[in-house]
Coordinates of C-alpha atoms and ligand atoms in Angstrom, one line a residue:
X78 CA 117.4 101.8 -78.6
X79 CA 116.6 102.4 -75.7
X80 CA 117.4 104.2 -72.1
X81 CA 121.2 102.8 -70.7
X82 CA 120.3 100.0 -68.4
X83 CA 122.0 97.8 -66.6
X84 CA 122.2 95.2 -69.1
X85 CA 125.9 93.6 -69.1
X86 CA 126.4 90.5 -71.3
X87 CA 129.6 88.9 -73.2
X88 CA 130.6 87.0 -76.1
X89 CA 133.4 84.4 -74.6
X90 CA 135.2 82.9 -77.4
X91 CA 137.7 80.2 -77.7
X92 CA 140.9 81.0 -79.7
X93 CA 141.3 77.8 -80.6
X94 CA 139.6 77.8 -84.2
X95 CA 138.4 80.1 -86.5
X96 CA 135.4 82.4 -85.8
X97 CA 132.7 80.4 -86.9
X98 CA 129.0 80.8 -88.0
X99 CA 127.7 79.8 -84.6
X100 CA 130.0 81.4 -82.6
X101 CA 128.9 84.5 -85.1
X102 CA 125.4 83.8 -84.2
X103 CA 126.0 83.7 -80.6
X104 CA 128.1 86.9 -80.6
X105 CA 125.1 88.7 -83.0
X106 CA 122.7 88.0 -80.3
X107 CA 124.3 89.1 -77.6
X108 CA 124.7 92.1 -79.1
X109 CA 121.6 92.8 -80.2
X110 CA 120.8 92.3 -76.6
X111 CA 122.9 94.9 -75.4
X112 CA 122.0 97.4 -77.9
X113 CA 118.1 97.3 -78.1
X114 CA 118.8 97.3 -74.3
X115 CA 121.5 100.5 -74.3
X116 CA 123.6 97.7 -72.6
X117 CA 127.2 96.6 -72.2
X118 CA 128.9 94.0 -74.7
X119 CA 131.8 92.6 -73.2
X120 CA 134.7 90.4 -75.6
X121 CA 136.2 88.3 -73.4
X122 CA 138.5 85.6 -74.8
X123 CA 138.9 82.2 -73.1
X124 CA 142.7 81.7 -73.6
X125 CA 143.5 79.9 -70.7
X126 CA 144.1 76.3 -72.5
X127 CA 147.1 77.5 -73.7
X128 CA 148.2 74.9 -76.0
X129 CA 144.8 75.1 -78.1
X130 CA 145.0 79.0 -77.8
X131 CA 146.6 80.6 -80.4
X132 CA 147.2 84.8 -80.8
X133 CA 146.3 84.5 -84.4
X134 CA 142.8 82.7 -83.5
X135 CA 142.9 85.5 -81.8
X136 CA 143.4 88.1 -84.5
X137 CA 140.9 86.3 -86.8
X138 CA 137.6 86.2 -84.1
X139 CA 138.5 89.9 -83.8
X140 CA 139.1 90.7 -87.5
X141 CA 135.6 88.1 -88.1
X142 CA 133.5 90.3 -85.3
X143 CA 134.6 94.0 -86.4
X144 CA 134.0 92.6 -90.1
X145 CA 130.4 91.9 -89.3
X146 CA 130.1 94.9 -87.5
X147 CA 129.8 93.5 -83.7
X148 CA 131.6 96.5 -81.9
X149 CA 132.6 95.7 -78.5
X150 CA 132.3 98.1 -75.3
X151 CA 134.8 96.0 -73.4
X152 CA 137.6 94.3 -73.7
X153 CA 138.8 91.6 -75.7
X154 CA 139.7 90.7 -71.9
X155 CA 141.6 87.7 -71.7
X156 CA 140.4 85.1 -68.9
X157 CA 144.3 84.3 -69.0
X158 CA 145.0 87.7 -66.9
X159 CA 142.3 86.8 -64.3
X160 CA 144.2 83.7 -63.1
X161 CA 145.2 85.2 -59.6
X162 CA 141.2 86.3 -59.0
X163 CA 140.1 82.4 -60.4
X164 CA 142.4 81.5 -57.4
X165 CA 141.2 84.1 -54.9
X166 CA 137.6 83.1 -55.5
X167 CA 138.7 79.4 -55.0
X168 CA 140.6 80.8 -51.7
X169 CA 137.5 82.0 -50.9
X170 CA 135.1 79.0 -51.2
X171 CA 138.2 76.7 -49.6
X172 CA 137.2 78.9 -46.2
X173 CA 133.8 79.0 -46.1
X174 CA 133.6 75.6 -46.4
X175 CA 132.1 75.1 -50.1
X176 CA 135.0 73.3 -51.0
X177 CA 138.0 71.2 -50.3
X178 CA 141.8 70.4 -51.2
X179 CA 141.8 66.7 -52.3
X180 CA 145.1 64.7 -51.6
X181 CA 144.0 61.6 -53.9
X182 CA 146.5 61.2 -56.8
X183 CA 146.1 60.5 -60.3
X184 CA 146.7 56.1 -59.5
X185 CA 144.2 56.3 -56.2
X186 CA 141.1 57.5 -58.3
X187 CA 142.3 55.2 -61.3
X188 CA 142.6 52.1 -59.0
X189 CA 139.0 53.1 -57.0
X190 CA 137.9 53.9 -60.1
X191 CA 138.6 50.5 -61.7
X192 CA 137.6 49.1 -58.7
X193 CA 133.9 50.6 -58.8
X194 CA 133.5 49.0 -62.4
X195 CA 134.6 45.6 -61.5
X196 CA 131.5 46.0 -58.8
X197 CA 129.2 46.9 -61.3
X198 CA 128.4 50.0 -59.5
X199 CA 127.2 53.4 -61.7
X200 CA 129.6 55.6 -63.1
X201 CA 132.6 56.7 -60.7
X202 CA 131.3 59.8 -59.1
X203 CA 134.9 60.5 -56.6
X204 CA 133.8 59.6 -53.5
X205 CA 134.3 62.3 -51.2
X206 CA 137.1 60.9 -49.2
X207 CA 138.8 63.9 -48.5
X208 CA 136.0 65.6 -47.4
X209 CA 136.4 63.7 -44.2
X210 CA 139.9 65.0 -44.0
X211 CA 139.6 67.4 -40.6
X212 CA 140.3 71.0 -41.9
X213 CA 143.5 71.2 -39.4
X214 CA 144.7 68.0 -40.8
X215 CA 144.6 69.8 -44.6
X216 CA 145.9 72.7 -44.0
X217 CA 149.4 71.2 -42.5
X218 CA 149.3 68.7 -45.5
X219 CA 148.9 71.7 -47.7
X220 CA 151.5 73.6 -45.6
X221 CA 153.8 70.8 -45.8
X222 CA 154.0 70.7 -49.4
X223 CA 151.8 67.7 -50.2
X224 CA 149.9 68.1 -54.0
X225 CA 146.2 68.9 -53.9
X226 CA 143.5 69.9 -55.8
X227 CA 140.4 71.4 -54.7
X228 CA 137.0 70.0 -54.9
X229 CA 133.5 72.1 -54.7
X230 CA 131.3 70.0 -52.4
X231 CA 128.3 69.7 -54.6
X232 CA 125.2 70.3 -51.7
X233 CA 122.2 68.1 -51.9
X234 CA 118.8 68.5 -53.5
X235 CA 118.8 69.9 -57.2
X236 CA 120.2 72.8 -59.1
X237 CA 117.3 74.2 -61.4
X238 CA 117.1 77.4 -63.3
X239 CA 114.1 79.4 -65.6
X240 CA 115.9 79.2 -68.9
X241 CA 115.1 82.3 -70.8
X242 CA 114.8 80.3 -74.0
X243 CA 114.3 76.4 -72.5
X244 CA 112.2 77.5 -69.5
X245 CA 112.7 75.1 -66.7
X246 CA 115.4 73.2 -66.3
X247 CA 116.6 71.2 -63.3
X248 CA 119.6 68.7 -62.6
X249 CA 119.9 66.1 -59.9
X250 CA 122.8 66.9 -57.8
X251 CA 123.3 63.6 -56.8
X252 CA 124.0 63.2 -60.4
X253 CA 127.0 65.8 -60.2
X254 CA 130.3 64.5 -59.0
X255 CA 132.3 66.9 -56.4
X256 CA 134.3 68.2 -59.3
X257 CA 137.8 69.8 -59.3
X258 CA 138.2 73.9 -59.1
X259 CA 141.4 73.9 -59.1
X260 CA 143.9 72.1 -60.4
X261 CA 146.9 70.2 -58.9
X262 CA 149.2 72.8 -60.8
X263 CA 147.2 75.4 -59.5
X264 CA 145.2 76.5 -62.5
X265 CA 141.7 76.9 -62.2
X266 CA 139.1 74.6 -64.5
X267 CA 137.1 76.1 -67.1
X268 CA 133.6 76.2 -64.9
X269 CA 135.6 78.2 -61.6
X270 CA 137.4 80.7 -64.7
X271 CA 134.0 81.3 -66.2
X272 CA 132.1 82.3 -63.4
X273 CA 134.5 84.0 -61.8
X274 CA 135.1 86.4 -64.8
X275 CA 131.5 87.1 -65.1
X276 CA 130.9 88.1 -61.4
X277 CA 133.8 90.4 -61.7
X278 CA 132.4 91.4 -64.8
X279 CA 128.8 92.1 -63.3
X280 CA 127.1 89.8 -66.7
X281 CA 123.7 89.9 -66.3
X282 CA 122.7 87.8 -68.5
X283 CA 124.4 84.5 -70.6
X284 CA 123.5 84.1 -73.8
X285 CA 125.3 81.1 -75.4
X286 CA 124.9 77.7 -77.3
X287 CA 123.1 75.3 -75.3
X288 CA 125.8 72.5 -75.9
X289 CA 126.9 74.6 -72.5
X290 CA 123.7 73.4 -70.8
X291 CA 125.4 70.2 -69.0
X292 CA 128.2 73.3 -67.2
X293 CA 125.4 75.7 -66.0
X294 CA 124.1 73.4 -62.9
X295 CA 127.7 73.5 -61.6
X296 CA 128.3 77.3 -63.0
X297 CA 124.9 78.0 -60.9
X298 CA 126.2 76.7 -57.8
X299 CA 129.4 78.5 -57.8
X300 CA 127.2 81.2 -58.0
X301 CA 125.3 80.6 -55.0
X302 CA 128.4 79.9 -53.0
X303 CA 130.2 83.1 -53.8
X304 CA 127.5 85.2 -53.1
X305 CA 126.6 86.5 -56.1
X306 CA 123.6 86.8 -57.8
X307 CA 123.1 84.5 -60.7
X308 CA 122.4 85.9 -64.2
X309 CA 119.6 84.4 -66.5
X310 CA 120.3 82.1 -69.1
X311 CA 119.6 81.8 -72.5
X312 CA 121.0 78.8 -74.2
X313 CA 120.7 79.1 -77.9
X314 CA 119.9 76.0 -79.6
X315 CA 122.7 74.6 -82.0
X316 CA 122.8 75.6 -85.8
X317 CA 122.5 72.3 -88.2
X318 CA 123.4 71.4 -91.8
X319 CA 120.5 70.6 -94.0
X320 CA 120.5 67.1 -93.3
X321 CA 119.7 67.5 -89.7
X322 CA 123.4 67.1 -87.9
X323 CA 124.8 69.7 -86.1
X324 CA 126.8 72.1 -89.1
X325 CA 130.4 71.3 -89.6
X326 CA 132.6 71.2 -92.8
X327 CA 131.1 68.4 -93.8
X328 CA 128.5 71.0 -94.8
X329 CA 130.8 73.2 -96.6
X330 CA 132.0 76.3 -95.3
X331 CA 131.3 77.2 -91.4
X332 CA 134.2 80.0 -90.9
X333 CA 133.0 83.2 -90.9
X334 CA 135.9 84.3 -93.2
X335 CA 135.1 82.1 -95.5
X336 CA 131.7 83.2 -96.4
X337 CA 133.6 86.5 -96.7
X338 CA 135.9 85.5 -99.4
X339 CA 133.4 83.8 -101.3
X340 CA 131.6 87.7 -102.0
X341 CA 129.1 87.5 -98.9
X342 CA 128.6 90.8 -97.8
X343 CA 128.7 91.5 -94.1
X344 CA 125.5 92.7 -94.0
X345 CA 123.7 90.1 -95.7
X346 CA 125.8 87.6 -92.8
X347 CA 124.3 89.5 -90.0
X348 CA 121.3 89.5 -91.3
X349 CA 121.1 86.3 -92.2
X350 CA 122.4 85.2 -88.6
X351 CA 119.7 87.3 -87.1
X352 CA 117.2 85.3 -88.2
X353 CA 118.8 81.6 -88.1
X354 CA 116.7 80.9 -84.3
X355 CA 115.5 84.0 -83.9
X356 CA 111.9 84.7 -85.5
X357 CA 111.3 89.0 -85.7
X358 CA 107.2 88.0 -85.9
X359 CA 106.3 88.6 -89.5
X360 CA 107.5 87.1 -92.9
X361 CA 109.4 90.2 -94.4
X362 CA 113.5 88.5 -93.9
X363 CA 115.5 91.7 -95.1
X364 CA 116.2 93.9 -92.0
X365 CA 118.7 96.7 -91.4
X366 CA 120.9 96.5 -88.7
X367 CA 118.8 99.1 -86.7
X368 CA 115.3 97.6 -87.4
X369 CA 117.2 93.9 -85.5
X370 CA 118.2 96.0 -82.9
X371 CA 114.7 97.2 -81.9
X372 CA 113.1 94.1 -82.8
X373 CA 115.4 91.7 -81.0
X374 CA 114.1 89.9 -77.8
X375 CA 115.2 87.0 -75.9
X376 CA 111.6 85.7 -75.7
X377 CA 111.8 84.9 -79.8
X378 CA 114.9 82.5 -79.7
X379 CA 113.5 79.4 -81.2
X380 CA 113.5 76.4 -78.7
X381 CA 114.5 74.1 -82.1
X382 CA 117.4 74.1 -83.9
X383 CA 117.9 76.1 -86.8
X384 CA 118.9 74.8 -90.3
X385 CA 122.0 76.0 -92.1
X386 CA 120.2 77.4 -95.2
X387 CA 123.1 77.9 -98.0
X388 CA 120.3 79.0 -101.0
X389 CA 119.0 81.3 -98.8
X390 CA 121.9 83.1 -97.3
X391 CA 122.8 83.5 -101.1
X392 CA 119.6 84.8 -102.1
X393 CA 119.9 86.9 -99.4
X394 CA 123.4 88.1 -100.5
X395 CA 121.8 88.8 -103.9
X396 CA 119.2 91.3 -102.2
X397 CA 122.2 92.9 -100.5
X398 CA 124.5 92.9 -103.7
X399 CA 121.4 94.4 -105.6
X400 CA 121.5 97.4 -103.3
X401 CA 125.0 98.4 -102.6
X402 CA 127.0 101.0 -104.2
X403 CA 128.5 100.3 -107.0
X404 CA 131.5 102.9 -105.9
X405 CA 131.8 99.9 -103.1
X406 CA 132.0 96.8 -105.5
X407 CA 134.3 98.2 -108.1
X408 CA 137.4 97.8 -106.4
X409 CA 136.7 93.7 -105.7
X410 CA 135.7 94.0 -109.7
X411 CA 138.4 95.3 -110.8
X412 CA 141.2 93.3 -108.3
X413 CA 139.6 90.2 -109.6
X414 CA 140.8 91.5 -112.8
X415 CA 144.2 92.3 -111.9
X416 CA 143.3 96.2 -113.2
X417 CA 143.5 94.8 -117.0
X418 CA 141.8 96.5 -118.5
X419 CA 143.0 99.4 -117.3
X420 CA 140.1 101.2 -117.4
X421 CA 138.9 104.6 -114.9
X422 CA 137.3 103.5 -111.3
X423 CA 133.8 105.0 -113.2
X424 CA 133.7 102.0 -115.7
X425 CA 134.3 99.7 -113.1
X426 CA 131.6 101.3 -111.1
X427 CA 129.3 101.0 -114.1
X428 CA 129.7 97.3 -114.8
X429 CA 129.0 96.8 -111.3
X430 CA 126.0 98.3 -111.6
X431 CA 124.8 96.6 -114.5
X432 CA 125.7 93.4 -112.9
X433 CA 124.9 93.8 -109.2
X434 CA 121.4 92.9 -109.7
X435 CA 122.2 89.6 -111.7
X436 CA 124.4 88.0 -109.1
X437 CA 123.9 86.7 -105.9
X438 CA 127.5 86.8 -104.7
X439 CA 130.2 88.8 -105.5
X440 CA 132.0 85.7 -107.2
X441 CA 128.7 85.4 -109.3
X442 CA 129.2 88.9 -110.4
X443 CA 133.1 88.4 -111.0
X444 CA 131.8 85.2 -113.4
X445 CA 129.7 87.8 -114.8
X446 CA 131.8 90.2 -115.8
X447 CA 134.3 88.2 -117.9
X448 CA 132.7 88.8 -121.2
X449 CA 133.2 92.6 -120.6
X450 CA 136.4 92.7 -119.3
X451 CA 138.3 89.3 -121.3
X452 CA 138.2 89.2 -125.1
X453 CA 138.8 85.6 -125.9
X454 CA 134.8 85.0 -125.9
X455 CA 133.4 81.5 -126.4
X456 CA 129.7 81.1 -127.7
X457 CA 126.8 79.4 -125.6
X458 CA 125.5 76.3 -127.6
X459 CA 122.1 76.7 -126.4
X460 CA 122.7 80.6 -127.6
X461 CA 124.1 79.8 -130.8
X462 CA 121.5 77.3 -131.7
X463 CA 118.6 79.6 -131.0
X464 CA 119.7 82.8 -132.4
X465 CA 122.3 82.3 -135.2
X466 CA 120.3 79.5 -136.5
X467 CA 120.6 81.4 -139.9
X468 CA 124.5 81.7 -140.1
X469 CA 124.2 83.4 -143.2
X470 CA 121.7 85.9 -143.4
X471 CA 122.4 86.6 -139.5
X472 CA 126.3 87.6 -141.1
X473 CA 125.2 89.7 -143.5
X474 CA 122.5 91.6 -141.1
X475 CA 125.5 92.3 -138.7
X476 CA 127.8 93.3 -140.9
X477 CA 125.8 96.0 -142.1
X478 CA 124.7 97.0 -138.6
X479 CA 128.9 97.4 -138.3
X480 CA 129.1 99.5 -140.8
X481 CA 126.2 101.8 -139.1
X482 CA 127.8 101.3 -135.4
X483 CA 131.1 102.5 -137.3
X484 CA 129.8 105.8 -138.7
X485 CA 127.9 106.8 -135.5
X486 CA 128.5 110.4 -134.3
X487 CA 128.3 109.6 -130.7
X488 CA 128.8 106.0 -129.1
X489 CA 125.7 106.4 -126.5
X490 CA 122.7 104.3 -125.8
X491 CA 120.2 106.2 -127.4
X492 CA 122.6 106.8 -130.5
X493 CA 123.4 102.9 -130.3
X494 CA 119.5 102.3 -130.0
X495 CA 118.3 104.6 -133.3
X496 CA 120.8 102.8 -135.4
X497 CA 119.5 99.5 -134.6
X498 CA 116.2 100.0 -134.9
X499 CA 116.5 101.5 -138.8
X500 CA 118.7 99.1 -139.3
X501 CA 115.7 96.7 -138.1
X502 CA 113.7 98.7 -140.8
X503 CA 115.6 98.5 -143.4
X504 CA 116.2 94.9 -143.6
X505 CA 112.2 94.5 -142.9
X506 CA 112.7 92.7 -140.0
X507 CA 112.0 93.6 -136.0
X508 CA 114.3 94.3 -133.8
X509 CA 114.5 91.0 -132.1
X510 CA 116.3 89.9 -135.3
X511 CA 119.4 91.7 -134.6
X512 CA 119.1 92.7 -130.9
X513 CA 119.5 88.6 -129.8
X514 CA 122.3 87.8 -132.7
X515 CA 124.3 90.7 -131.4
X516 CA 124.0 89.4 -127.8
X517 CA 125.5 86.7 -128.8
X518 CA 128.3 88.4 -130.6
X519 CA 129.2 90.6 -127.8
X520 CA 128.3 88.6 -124.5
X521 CA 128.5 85.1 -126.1
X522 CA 125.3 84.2 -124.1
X523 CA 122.0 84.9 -124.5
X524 CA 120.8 86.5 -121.7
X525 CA 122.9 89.8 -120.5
X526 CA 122.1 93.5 -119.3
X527 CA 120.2 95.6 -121.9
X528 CA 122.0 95.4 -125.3
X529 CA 122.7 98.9 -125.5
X530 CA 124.0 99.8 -122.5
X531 CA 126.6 96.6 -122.9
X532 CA 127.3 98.0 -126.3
X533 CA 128.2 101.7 -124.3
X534 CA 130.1 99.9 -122.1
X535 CA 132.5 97.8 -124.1
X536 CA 133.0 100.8 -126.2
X537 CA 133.3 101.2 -130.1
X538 CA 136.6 99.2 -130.4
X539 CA 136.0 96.1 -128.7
X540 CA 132.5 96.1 -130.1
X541 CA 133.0 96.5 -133.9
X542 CA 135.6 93.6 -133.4
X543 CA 133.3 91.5 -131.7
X544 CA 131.1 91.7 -134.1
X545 CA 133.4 91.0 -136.9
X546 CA 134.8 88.0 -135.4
X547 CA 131.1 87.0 -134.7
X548 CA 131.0 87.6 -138.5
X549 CA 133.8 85.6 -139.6
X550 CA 133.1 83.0 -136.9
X551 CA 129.6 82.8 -138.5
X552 CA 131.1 82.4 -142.2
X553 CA 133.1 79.7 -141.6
X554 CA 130.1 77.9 -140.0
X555 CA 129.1 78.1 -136.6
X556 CA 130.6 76.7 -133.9
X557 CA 127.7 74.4 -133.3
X558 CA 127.5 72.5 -136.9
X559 CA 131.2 72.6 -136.9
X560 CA 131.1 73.1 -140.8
Ligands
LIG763 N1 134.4 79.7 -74.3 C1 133.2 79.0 -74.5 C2 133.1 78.6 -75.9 O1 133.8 79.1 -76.7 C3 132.0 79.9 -74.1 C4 131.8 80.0 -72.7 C5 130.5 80.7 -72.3 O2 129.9 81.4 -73.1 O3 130.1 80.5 -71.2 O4 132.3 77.7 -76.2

């Protein structure tokens, strides 16, 4: 990090949906921004369409962002409680000139409007008639009750802006209607609210997707006409699904809180989001939160899109799983499992370690776990087939290594190990032999965590009856040959 500056940006959500991956994304780099720059992250939430907004939207961007670990300086401000400043600023613009009440009603524009198609003309742009209403001549309208909204009066030439990411972009104003401010009701429109809350809000720079691209022209000139100075821009492109269209459900999951309750781990998220558009300059992809804060730069946002990698978000997860504590997965291990069996936090913790490094999600490693915590084991064809292709002799060899399992002194690896191997010896075979048959008995699979550390963990009990139903299941033909 470094020295405070005077860096001021914001994450401006909608609380109309969920918080969702690209939102997520947008909120990350923003505030990576502000911390590699000692900056200012402001949460302001765009509430004013109050029938879309919802307070439990609400709840859940806040609950997704503090989840992933995007602290806030400011706020959550809500534009909703800046109403009477959207007004003054409009108030203000109304008397320098940079905009005007329009009288035309909802049926004029629709009838000129119609009118202008049945000519064949372009698009209806409104046609500035008010403009030509004498200031005097408004103001008693106004005064006298009649309905208006106000227009900004859209100046000739172009509007065009360095695009920290794009780099130059520049829009016709003749292409650019006189658009409303302020509404007939007297609430301002989403363009008016927005740059309004970020002059009083001193942004300095806008980081956000770039389907806002088509609103910064206008954004730009309310700038200009207030006064104030405008911020850069950096639009971020759009986030798509493997297939090339932007990401959406058709893609499977695109709430943040989803990912969360399928095991992702915060960290691996962030991470993960970090790098969707946003290259750090080498090929190393695992990066603490710290090492993305003093990498991050605006200049390395990706003009392209970036794809919506599931695989690689899990694999991802996996790296992340692999090195957390195992004090930290427990609990989730052990809910899964409703606490049955009700074994101590440190056996938990122990199975989480031995499984941690074989999953890639925490739902993986629940999966897992079921041969160690559930008895009602069912055998792996493919297992059975390969290593109890000898039902008979593979019986008798386990049932002896019972019998040496059963009159151990100490039920620990190396104990557990010793017996196996003379037991190897004694039956002249290596320890292959019984080491893969008993995986089978205990795990039902054939690929698990080392044998003897399974072994420790299930505990004598469970294992010496494991093994002789693996003994009796074996007698009475194995499940494969169904004899
Ligand atoms: N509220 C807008 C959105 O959710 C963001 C506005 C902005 O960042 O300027 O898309």
């Amino acid at each position: 990090m470094t020295e405070p500056s005077d860096v001021r940006v914001r994450f401006a959500p909608s609380p109309t949906g969920y918080l969702h991956v690209g939102g997520a994304r947008t909120a990350l780099f923003n505030w990576l921004y502000a911390r590699h720059h000692g900056g200012v992250f402001v949460l302001r939430i765009e509430d004013t369409d109050r029938e879309r907004s919802s307070d439990a939207m609400t709840a859940a961007i806040l609950d997704g962002l503090t989840w992933l670990g995007l602290d806030w300086d400011e706020g959550p401000l809500h534009q909703a409680d800046g109403i009477e400043r959207h007004r003054g600023d409009v108030l203000r613009l109304l008397d320098r000139g940079a905009a005007y009440r329009c009288f035309c009603t909802a049926d004029e524009l629709e009838s000129r409007r119609a009118a202008a198609g049945a000519a064949g003309g372009d698009a209806f742009r409104y046609d500035r008639r008010c403009h030509a209403v004498p200031a005097a001549e408004s103001r008693r309208r106004a005064d006298a009750g009649e309905p208006f909204a106000v227009r900004f009066r859209v100046p000739d030439g172009a509007t065009a802006w360095q695009d920290a990411v794009h780099g130059d972009i520049r829009f016709g104003n003749a292409d650019i209607e006189d658009f409303i401010i302020l509404r007939t009701d007297g609430t301002p429109i989403y363009n008016m609210a927005v740059v309004s809350d970020d002059v009083a809000m001193r942004i300095t720079h806008v980081i956000r997707g770039d389907d806002h691209i088509s609103n910064t022209p206008k954004q730009i000139m309310l700038y200009r006409a207030l006064g104030a100075p405008v911020p850069v821009f950096a639009h971020v492109p759009m986030i798509l699904g493997p297939d090339g269209r932007r990401l959406s459900k058709r893609h499977g999951a695109t709430a943040v809180g989803e990912y969360r309750k399928q095991g992702i781990l915060a960290g691996a998220l962030f991470n993960f989001l970090a790098l969707l558009g946003w290259s750090p300059g080498t090929d190393e992809e695992i990066f603490s939160r710290d090492a993305l804060v003093r990498r991050f730069t605006i200049e390395a946002i990706n003009r392209k899109s970036a794809i919506f990698d599931t695989q690689k978000l899990e694999w991802m997860n996996g790296r992340y799983l692999a090195a957390e504590s195992a004090g930290r997965l427990a609990p989730a291990l052990r809910a899964a499992f409703g606490d049955s069996p009700p074994y101590a936090d440190e056996w938990w913790a122990e199975l989480a370690d031995l499984l941690k490094v074989r999953a890639r999600t925490i739902a993986e490693m629940i999966e897992l776990a079921r041969p160690y915590v559930e008895d009602d084991l069912s055998y792996d064809d493919a297992a059975v087939a390969k290593h109890w292709k000898d039902p008979a002799a593979v019986a008798s060899r386990l049932e002896r290594l019972h019998g040496d399992f059963r009159a151990l002194a100490e039920w620990t690896e190396p104990a557990l190990e010793q017996a196996l191997r003379q037991r190897a010896e004694a039956e002249g075979t290596g320890a292959g032999k019984l080491i893969h048959p008993l995986r089978v008995a205990l795990t039902g699979a054939a690929a698990s965590p080392g044998i003897f550390e399974v072994a420790r963990l299930l505990g004598r009990e469970r294992v010496l009856t494991r093994i002789e139903r693996a003994v009796a299941t074996l007698a009475a033909g194995t499940p494969r040959d169904g004899r």
